[in-house]
Amino acid sequence: MTLELAERESSWHLLYIGSSRQEMAFLDHLRSVRERVTIWETTLYGRPNIPALVSEWIGGTSTTLYCCGPAGLIESVSSDFSGRDDLRVLSERFAATPELGGSFEVELSRSGGRIRVPAGVSVLDVLEERGVDIPWSCRAGICGTCETPLIAGRTDHGDSLVGLTRADDVCFPCVVRAVDDDLIVLDI
Ligand code: FES
């Protein structure tokens, strides 16, 4: 992600929290972007005050905060920044990839056409095969990157984003399934 952001000349900052530098991966890779990285060693400094640190890097009216780590950290960050119009939180927990169920159909409302999604294959995979480009990161329903507007259809969302970032009118094509082999309609 840092390489991609540097390539795009985006405005970003990384807060990397670990117990000590000896335990932290990728430090060599981060040298080239060190001015945009804050390394926080908890054995030296204790727990960071994340809202205070992040407030220094927030600019403009639309900031996205990606948080990856243990469940306690994600819950704390989600609660610290809930209800803010100028910032949204996306989080990634490491969890087992959910099972993908039976076959169903997806209708694409804007580009037109219906696609059959085979059992055990994700909507994201099928869309990619059709040349529909949707950004993704985890492919396991935990990061929120592939969020797509859902127009109709009874769905088994299958993601781990309830209460963090998911509204009812969106779904995550890497994990979503139609209930009872039904049809779902996406706004793409
Ligand atoms: S790619 Fe992460 S939720 Fe779909």
CSV table of C-alpha atoms and ligand atoms in Angstrom, one decimal:
chain,number,residue,atom,x,y,z
A,1,MET,CA,0.0,0.0,0.0
A,2,THR,CA,2.8,2.5,0.8
A,3,LEU,CA,4.4,1.8,-2.6
A,4,GLU,CA,1.2,2.4,-4.4
A,5,LEU,CA,0.4,5.5,-2.4
A,6,ALA,CA,3.9,6.9,-3.1
A,7,GLU,CA,3.4,6.1,-6.8
A,8,ARG,CA,0.1,8.0,-6.9
A,9,GLU,CA,1.6,10.9,-5.0
A,10,SER,CA,-1.3,10.7,-2.5
A,11,SER,CA,-1.3,12.4,0.8
A,12,TRP,CA,-0.9,9.7,3.5
A,13,HIS,CA,0.8,8.8,6.8
A,14,LEU,CA,1.4,5.5,8.4
A,15,LEU,CA,1.4,4.9,12.2
A,16,TYR,CA,3.1,1.6,12.7
A,17,ILE,CA,2.7,0.2,16.3
A,18,GLY,CA,4.7,-2.7,17.6
A,19,SER,CA,6.4,-3.8,20.8
A,20,SER,CA,9.9,-3.1,19.5
A,21,ARG,CA,11.7,-2.5,16.3
A,22,GLN,CA,13.3,-6.0,16.6
A,23,GLU,CA,9.8,-7.5,16.3
A,24,MET,CA,8.5,-5.3,13.4
A,25,ALA,CA,8.5,-6.4,9.8
A,26,PHE,CA,9.1,-4.2,6.7
A,27,LEU,CA,11.2,-1.6,8.4
A,28,ASP,CA,13.8,-1.8,5.6
A,29,HIS,CA,11.1,-1.3,3.0
A,30,LEU,CA,9.7,1.8,4.8
A,31,ARG,CA,13.1,3.6,4.8
A,32,SER,CA,12.4,5.2,1.4
A,33,VAL,CA,9.2,6.8,2.8
A,34,ARG,CA,10.4,7.4,6.3
A,35,GLU,CA,9.1,11.0,6.4
A,36,ARG,CA,5.6,9.7,6.1
A,37,VAL,CA,6.0,6.9,8.7
A,38,THR,CA,5.7,7.1,12.5
A,39,ILE,CA,7.2,4.0,14.2
A,40,TRP,CA,5.7,3.6,17.7
A,41,GLU,CA,7.5,1.1,20.0
A,42,THR,CA,5.2,0.2,22.9
A,43,THR,CA,8.0,-1.1,25.1
A,44,LEU,CA,9.6,2.4,25.0
A,45,TYR,CA,6.5,4.7,24.9
A,46,GLY,CA,3.5,2.6,26.1
A,47,ARG,CA,0.2,2.7,24.3
A,48,PRO,CA,-0.1,5.5,21.8
A,49,ASN,CA,-2.9,8.1,22.0
A,50,ILE,CA,-4.1,7.4,18.5
A,51,PRO,CA,-6.7,10.2,18.2
A,52,ALA,CA,-4.0,12.8,19.2
A,53,LEU,CA,-1.5,11.4,16.7
A,54,VAL,CA,-3.9,11.0,13.8
A,55,SER,CA,-5.3,14.6,14.3
A,56,GLU,CA,-1.9,15.9,13.1
A,57,TRP,CA,-2.2,14.1,9.8
A,58,ILE,CA,-5.9,14.7,9.0
A,59,GLY,CA,-6.4,17.3,6.3
A,60,GLY,CA,-9.3,18.4,4.1
A,61,THR,CA,-12.8,17.2,4.4
A,62,SER,CA,-12.4,13.5,3.4
A,63,THR,CA,-9.9,11.2,5.1
A,64,THR,CA,-9.9,7.5,5.2
A,65,LEU,CA,-8.3,5.7,8.1
A,66,TYR,CA,-7.3,2.1,7.5
A,67,CYS,CA,-6.7,0.2,10.6
A,68,CYS,CA,-5.3,-3.3,10.7
A,69,GLY,CA,-4.4,-5.3,13.8
A,70,PRO,CA,-5.9,-7.0,16.8
A,71,ALA,CA,-9.7,-6.8,17.5
A,72,GLY,CA,-9.2,-4.6,20.6
A,73,LEU,CA,-7.2,-2.0,18.6
A,74,ILE,CA,-9.8,-2.0,15.8
A,75,GLU,CA,-12.7,-1.6,18.2
A,76,SER,CA,-11.0,1.2,20.0
A,77,VAL,CA,-10.1,3.1,16.8
A,78,SER,CA,-13.7,2.6,15.4
A,79,SER,CA,-15.2,4.0,18.6
A,80,ASP,CA,-12.7,6.9,18.8
A,81,PHE,CA,-13.6,8.1,15.3
A,82,SER,CA,-17.3,7.1,15.1
A,83,GLY,CA,-19.7,9.8,14.0
A,84,ARG,CA,-17.2,11.9,12.2
A,85,ASP,CA,-18.2,13.4,8.8
A,86,ASP,CA,-14.7,14.2,7.7
A,87,LEU,CA,-13.2,10.7,8.3
A,88,ARG,CA,-14.2,7.1,7.7
A,89,VAL,CA,-12.6,4.1,9.2
A,90,LEU,CA,-11.9,0.9,7.3
A,91,SER,CA,-10.5,-2.0,9.2
A,92,GLU,CA,-8.9,-5.4,8.6
A,93,ARG,CA,-8.9,-8.3,11.0
A,94,PHE,CA,-7.2,-11.5,10.2
A,95,ALA,CA,-9.8,-14.2,10.1
A,96,ALA,CA,-10.6,-17.4,8.2
A,97,THR,CA,-11.9,-16.9,4.7
A,98,PRO,CA,-15.7,-17.6,4.8
A,99,GLU,CA,-17.2,-20.6,2.9
A,100,LEU,CA,-18.7,-19.6,-0.4
A,101,GLY,CA,-22.1,-21.2,-0.9
A,102,GLY,CA,-24.3,-22.3,-3.8
A,103,SER,CA,-24.9,-20.8,-7.3
A,104,PHE,CA,-27.0,-17.7,-7.9
A,105,GLU,CA,-27.4,-14.9,-10.4
A,106,VAL,CA,-26.1,-11.3,-10.3
A,107,GLU,CA,-27.7,-8.5,-12.3
A,108,LEU,CA,-25.6,-5.5,-13.2
A,109,SER,CA,-28.0,-2.6,-13.3
A,110,ARG,CA,-25.8,0.0,-15.1
A,111,SER,CA,-23.7,-2.1,-17.4
A,112,GLY,CA,-26.6,-4.5,-18.1
A,113,GLY,CA,-26.8,-8.3,-18.2
A,114,ARG,CA,-27.0,-11.1,-15.8
A,115,ILE,CA,-24.2,-13.3,-14.7
A,116,ARG,CA,-24.4,-16.7,-13.0
A,117,VAL,CA,-22.1,-17.1,-10.0
A,118,PRO,CA,-21.1,-20.8,-9.6
A,119,ALA,CA,-21.1,-22.5,-6.2
A,120,GLY,CA,-17.8,-21.9,-4.4
A,121,VAL,CA,-16.8,-18.9,-6.6
A,122,SER,CA,-17.0,-15.3,-5.4
A,123,VAL,CA,-19.0,-12.6,-7.2
A,124,LEU,CA,-15.7,-10.7,-7.3
A,125,ASP,CA,-14.0,-13.5,-9.2
A,126,VAL,CA,-16.9,-13.7,-11.7
A,127,LEU,CA,-17.0,-9.9,-12.2
A,128,GLU,CA,-13.2,-9.8,-12.8
A,129,GLU,CA,-13.5,-12.6,-15.4
A,130,ARG,CA,-16.0,-10.3,-17.2
A,131,GLY,CA,-13.6,-7.4,-17.1
A,132,VAL,CA,-15.4,-5.5,-14.3
A,133,ASP,CA,-12.7,-3.9,-12.2
A,134,ILE,CA,-13.5,-3.6,-8.5
A,135,PRO,CA,-10.8,-2.6,-6.0
A,136,TRP,CA,-10.1,-5.3,-3.4
A,137,SER,CA,-7.6,-6.1,-0.7
A,138,CYS,CA,-8.5,-9.0,1.6
A,139,ARG,CA,-11.0,-11.0,-0.6
A,140,ALA,CA,-12.3,-12.3,2.8
A,141,GLY,CA,-15.0,-9.7,3.8
A,142,ILE,CA,-12.9,-8.0,6.4
A,143,CYS,CA,-11.3,-4.8,4.9
A,144,GLY,CA,-14.3,-3.2,3.1
A,145,THR,CA,-12.3,-2.3,0.0
A,146,CYS,CA,-14.6,-4.0,-2.5
A,147,GLU,CA,-17.8,-2.2,-1.1
A,148,THR,CA,-20.4,-2.1,-3.9
A,149,PRO,CA,-23.9,-0.6,-3.9
A,150,LEU,CA,-26.6,-3.2,-3.5
A,151,ILE,CA,-30.0,-2.4,-5.2
A,152,ALA,CA,-32.1,-5.5,-4.6
A,153,GLY,CA,-32.0,-9.1,-3.5
A,154,ARG,CA,-31.9,-11.0,-0.3
A,155,THR,CA,-28.3,-11.5,0.7
A,156,ASP,CA,-26.2,-13.4,3.1
A,157,HIS,CA,-23.6,-10.6,3.5
A,158,GLY,CA,-20.9,-13.0,4.8
A,159,ASP,CA,-18.6,-10.1,5.8
A,160,SER,CA,-17.1,-9.1,9.2
A,161,LEU,CA,-17.9,-5.4,8.9
A,162,VAL,CA,-21.3,-5.2,10.7
A,163,GLY,CA,-21.3,-2.3,13.0
A,164,LEU,CA,-18.0,-0.9,11.7
A,165,THR,CA,-18.5,0.4,8.2
A,166,ARG,CA,-21.4,-1.5,6.5
A,167,ALA,CA,-24.7,0.0,5.6
A,168,ASP,CA,-27.6,-2.2,4.5
A,169,ASP,CA,-27.5,-0.9,0.9
A,170,VAL,CA,-24.0,-2.1,0.2
A,171,CYS,CA,-22.4,-5.5,-0.1
A,172,PHE,CA,-18.9,-7.0,-0.5
A,173,PRO,CA,-18.6,-9.0,-3.7
A,174,CYS,CA,-15.6,-11.0,-2.4
A,175,VAL,CA,-18.0,-12.8,0.1
A,176,VAL,CA,-21.7,-11.9,-0.6
A,177,ARG,CA,-24.1,-14.6,-1.5
A,178,ALA,CA,-27.8,-14.6,-2.5
A,179,VAL,CA,-30.2,-16.2,-0.1
A,180,ASP,CA,-32.1,-19.3,-1.5
A,181,ASP,CA,-30.3,-19.2,-4.8
A,182,ASP,CA,-32.0,-15.9,-5.5
A,183,LEU,CA,-31.0,-13.0,-7.6
A,184,ILE,CA,-29.1,-9.9,-6.4
A,185,VAL,CA,-28.8,-6.6,-8.2
A,186,LEU,CA,-25.7,-4.5,-8.0
A,187,ASP,CA,-25.4,-0.8,-9.0
A,188,ILE,CA,-22.4,-1.3,-11.3
B,1,FES,S1,-11.8,-7.2,-0.6
B,1,FES,FE1,-11.9,-6.9,1.5
B,1,FES,S2,-14.0,-6.9,1.9
B,1,FES,FE2,-13.9,-7.5,-0.2
